Coordinates of C-alpha atoms in Angstrom, one line a residue:
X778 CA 188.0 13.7 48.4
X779 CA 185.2 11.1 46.7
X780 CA 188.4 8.6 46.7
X781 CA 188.7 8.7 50.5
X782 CA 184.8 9.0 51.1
X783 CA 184.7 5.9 49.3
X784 CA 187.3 4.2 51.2
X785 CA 185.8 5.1 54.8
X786 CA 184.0 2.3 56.7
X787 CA 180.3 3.1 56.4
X788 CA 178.6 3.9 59.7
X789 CA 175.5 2.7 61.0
X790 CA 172.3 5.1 60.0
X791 CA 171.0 6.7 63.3
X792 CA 170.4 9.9 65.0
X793 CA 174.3 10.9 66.5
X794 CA 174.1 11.7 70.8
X795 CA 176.2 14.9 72.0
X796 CA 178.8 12.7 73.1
X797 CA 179.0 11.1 69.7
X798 CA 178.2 8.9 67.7
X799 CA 175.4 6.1 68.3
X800 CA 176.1 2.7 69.1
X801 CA 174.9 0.1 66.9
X802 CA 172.1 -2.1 68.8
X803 CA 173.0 -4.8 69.8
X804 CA 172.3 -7.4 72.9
X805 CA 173.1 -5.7 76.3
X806 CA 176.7 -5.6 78.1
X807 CA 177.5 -8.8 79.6
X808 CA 179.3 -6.6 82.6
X809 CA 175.9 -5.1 84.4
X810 CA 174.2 -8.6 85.4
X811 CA 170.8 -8.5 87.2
X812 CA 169.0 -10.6 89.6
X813 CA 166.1 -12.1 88.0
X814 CA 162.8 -11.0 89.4
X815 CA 161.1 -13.2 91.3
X816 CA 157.5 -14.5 89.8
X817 CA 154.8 -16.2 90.7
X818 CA 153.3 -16.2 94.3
X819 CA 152.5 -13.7 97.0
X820 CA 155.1 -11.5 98.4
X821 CA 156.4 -13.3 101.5
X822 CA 155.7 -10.8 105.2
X823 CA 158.2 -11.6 107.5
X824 CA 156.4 -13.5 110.3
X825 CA 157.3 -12.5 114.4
X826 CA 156.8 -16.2 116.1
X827 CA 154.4 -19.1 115.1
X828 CA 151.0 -18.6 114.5
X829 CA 148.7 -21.9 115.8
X830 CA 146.8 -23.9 113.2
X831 CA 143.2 -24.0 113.0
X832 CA 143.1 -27.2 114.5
X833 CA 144.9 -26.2 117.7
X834 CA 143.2 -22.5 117.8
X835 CA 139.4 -24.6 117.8
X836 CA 141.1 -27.3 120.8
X837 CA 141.9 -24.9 122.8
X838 CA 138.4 -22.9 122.2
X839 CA 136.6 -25.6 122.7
X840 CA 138.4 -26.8 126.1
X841 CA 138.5 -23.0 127.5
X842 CA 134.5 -22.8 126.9
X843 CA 133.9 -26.1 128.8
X844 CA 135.6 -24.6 131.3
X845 CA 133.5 -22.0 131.8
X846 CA 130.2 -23.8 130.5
X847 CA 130.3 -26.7 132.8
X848 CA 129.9 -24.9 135.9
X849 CA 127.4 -23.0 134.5
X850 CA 125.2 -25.6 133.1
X851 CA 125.6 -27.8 136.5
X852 CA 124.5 -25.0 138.2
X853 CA 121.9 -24.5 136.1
X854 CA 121.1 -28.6 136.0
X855 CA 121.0 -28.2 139.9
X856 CA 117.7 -25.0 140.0
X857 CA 115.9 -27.6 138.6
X858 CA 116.6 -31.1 140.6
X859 CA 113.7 -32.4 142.8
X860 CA 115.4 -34.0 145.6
X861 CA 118.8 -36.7 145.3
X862 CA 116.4 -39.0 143.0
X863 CA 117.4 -36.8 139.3
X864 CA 114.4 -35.9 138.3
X865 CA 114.0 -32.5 137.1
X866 CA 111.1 -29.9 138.1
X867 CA 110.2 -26.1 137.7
X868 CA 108.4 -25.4 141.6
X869 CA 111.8 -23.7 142.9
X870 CA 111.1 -21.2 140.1
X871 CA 107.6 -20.7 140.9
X872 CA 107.7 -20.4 144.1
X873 CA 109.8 -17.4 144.0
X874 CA 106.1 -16.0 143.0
X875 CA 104.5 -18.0 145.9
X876 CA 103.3 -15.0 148.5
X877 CA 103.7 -17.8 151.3
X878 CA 107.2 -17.5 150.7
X879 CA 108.1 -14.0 150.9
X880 CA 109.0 -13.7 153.7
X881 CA 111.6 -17.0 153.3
X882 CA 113.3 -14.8 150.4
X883 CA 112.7 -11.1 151.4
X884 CA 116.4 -10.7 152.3
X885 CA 117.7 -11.5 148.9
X886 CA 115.5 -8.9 147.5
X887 CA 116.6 -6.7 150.3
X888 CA 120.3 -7.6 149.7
X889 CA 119.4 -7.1 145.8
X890 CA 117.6 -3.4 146.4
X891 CA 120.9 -2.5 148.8
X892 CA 123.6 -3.9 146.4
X893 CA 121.4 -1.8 143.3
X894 CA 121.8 1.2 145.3
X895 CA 125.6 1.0 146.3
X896 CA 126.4 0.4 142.5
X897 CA 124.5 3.5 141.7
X898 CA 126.6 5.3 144.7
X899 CA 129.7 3.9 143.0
X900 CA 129.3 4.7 139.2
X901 CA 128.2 8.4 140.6
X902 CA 131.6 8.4 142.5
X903 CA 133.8 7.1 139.2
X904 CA 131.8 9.5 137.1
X905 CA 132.1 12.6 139.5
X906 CA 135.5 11.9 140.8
X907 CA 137.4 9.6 138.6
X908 CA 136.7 10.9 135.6
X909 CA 137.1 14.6 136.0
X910 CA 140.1 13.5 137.8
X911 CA 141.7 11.8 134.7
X912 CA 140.8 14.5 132.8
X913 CA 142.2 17.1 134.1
X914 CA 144.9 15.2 134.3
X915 CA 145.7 14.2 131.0
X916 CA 145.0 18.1 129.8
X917 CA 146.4 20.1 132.8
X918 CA 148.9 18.1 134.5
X919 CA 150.1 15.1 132.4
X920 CA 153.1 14.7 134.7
X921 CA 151.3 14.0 137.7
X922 CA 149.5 11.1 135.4
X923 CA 151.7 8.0 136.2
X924 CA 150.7 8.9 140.4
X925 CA 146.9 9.2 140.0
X926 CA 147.4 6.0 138.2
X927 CA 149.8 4.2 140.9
X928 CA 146.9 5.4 143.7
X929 CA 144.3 4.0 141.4
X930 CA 145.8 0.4 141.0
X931 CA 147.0 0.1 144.7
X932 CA 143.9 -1.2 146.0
X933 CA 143.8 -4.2 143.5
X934 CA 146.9 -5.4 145.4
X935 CA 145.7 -5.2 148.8
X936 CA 144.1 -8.0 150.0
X937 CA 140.3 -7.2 150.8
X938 CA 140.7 -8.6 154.0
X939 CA 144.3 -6.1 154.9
X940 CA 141.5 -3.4 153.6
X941 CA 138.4 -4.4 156.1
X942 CA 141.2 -4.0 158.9
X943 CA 141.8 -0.7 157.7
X944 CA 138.4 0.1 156.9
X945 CA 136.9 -0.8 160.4
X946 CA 138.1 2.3 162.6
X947 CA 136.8 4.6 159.6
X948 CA 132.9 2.9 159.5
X949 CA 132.8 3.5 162.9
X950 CA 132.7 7.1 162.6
X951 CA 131.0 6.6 159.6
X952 CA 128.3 4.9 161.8
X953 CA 128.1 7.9 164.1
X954 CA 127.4 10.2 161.1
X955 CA 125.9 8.4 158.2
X956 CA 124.5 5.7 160.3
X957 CA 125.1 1.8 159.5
X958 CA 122.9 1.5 156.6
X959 CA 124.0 -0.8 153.6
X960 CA 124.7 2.2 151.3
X961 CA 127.7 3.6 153.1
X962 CA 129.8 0.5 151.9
X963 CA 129.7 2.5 148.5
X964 CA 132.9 4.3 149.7
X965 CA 134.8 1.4 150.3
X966 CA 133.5 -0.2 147.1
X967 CA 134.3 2.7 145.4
X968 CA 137.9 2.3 146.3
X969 CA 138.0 -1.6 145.4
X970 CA 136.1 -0.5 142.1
X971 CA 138.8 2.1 141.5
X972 CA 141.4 0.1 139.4
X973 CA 138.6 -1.6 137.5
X974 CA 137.1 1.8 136.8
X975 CA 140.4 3.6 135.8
X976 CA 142.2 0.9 133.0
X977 CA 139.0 1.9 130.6
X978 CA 138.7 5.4 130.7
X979 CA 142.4 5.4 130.5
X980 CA 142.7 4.2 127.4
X981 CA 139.6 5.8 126.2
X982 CA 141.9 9.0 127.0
X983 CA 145.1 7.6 125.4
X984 CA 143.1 6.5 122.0
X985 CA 142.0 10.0 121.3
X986 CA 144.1 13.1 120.7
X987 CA 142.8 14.9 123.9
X988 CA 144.5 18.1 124.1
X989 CA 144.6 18.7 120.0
X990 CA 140.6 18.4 120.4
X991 CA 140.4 20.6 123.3
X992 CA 142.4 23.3 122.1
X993 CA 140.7 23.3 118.6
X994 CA 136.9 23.7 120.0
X995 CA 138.2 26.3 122.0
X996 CA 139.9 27.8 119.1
X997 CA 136.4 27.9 117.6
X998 CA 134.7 29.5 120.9
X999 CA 133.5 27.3 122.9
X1000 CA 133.0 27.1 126.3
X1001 CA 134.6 24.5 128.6
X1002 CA 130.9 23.5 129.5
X1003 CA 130.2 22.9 125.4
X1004 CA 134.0 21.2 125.3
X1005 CA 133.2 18.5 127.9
X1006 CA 129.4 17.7 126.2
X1007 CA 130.1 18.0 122.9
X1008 CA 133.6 16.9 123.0
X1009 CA 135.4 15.2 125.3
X1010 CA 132.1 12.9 126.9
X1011 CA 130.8 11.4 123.3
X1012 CA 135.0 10.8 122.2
X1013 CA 135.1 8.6 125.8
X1014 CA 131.6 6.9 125.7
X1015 CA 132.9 3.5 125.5
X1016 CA 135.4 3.8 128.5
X1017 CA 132.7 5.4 130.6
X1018 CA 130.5 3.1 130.1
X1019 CA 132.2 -0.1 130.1
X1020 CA 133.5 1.9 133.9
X1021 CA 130.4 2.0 134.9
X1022 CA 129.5 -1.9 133.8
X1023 CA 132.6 -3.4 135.6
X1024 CA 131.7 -1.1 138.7
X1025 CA 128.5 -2.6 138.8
X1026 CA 129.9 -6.2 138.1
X1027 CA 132.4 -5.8 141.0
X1028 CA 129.7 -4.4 143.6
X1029 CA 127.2 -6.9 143.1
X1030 CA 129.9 -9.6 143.6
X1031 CA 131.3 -8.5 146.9
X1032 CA 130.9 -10.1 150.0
X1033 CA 134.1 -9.8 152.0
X1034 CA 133.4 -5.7 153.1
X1035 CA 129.8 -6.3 153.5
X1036 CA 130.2 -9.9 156.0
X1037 CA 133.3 -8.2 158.0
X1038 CA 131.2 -4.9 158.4
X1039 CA 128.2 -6.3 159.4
X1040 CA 126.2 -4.8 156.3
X1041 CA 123.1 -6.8 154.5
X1042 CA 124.1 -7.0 150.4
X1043 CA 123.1 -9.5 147.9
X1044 CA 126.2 -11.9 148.5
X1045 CA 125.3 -12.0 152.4
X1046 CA 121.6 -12.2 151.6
X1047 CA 122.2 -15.5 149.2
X1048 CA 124.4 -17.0 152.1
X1049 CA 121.7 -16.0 154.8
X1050 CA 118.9 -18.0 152.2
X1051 CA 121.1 -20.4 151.4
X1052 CA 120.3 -22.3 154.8
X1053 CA 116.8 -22.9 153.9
X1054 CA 116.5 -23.2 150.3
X1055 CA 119.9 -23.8 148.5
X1056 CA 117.5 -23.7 144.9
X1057 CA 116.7 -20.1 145.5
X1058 CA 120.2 -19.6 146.3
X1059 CA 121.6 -21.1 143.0
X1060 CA 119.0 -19.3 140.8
X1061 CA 119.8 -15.7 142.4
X1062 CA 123.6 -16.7 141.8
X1063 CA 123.1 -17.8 138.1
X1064 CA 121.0 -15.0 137.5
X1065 CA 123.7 -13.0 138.8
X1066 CA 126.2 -14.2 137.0
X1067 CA 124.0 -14.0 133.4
X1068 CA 123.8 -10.8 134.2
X1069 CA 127.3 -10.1 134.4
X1070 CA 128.0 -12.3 131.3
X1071 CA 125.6 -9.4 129.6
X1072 CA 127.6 -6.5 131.1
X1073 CA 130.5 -7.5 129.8
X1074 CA 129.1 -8.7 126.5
X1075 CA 127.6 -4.8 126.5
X1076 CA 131.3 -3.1 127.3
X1077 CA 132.3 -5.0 123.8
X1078 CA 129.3 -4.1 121.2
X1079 CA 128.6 -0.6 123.1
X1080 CA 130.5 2.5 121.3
X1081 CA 131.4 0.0 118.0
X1082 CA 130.3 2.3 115.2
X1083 CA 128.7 0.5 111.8
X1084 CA 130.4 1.9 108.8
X1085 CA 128.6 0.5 105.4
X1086 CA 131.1 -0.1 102.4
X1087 CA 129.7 1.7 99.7
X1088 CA 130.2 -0.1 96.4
X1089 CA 131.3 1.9 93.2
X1090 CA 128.8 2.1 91.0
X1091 CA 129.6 1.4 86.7
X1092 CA 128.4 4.9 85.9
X1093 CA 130.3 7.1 88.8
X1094 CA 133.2 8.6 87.2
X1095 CA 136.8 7.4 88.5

């Protein structure tokens, strides 16, 4: 027995597996290869078309705001010019406050007072009609969604002037029961306003989970009043409001339903001025389009909440 002990191969000294004995170490089997990683560099994203460079992204900036700063500064260039000689002056701006003038420029602030009170006709319509509308809607009767939206968005592809036609058999009753004041054109605004009104609170609706919100504050007991105030109105505060901006924007740039229907706004008030003092004209314009330039400057910063970043500090614990 010691003979053939002897005689045996010695084995390797290690700890023997179930399945036997252990393999003596050695380099790893040349028949499993593997890739080599990949080092060094950022992982590559795949990339869906071709992003522009810098370069072209600040050309076509730059060419897309002369575009829309030209016309603005000539008009602006042009409320100041005395006469065809260049020079420049400030008396169309102060006569605005001349009192031996008012009565030159009484009808654009008549227009201006008629074309305030339509666009507060028109948001009261999208926020007492539209928006319940939409709603309801989206909560109650989501299938009937895609037709409130097709009535909604027909009107922007009428012509204004196929809609005056239409429009002109209805104001005459309108005359004989409202009378022909200026702020009866509200409910034909109100229509043109309609697919400018609807895209915003729209996707005010579609970005928040309506119905799981709904269901949950009723869950919790509250009333459908408590729902729509606590709920529903501060979750579509941006969409109402940048409605109610673009409402405004569109009433105070119509013209074609106030000239064809015989009504006195602040579009046919600038043209009725225009006659006698183009300045006047061009400043009311400009000032009509800053303001606009604001509204829609508004509909982008309104609703944007500030979140602060707080920094970990050394001590808090991981």
């Amino acid at each position: 027995m010691a003979a053939v002990s002897a005689g045996a191969p010695a084995r390797p000294a290690g700890p023997a597996g179930p399945a036997g004995p252990a393999r003596p170490a050695g380099p790893a089997r040349s028949a499993r290869t593997s890739r080599p990683a990949r080092t060094g560099g950022p992982a590559r994203v795949p990339r869906f078309g071709t992003a522009p460079s810098l370069g072209t992204a600040a050309v076509v900036l730059i060419v897309v705001g002369l575009v829309f700063a030209v016309p603005l500064v000539a008009l602006l260039q042009f409320t100041f010019r005395q006469g065809t000689d260049g020079s420049l002056t400030t008396a169309h701006y102060t006569a605005l406050a001349d009192p031996a003038n008012a009565g030159t420029y009484q009808p654009v602030f008549d227009g201006l007072g008629a074309s305030l009170l339509i666009a507060v006709i028109a948001v009261a319509i999208v926020l007492l009609v539209l928006l319940p509308a939409q709603v309801i809607t989206a909560l109650h009767h989501p299938r009937l969604r895609r037709i409130l939206e097709f009535v909604c968005l027909v009107p922007i592809t009428v012509p204004v002037v196929v809609l005056v036609v239409g429009f002109v058999p209805v104001y005459q009753v309108v005359a004989q029961v409202f009378g022909s004041g200026a702020w009866t054109l509200s409910f034909a605004i109100g229509i043109i306003a309609l697919p400018f009104a609807f895209r915003p609170i729209s996707a005010a609706i579609t970005a928040m989970d309506l119905i799981t919100l709904t269901e949950a504050a009723r869950s919790l007991g509250a009333s459908w009043w408590t729902v729509t105030w606590r709920v529903l109105l501060p979750n579509l505060r941006r969409g109402i409001l940048a409605a109610c901006f673009l409402t405004i924007t569109v009433v105070l740039g119509e013209y074609t339903l106030a000239s064809f229907l015989s009504r006195t706004t602040f579009q046919t008030a600038l043209l009725l001025v225009q006659g006698t003092d183009p300045y006047v004209a061009a400043i009311f314009s400009l000032g009509a389009l800053v303001f606009g330039f604001l509204l829609l400057v508004a509909i982008g910063r309104i609703g944007q909440r500030r979140t602060r970043v707080r920094r970990p500090h050394p001590k808090d614990p991981a």
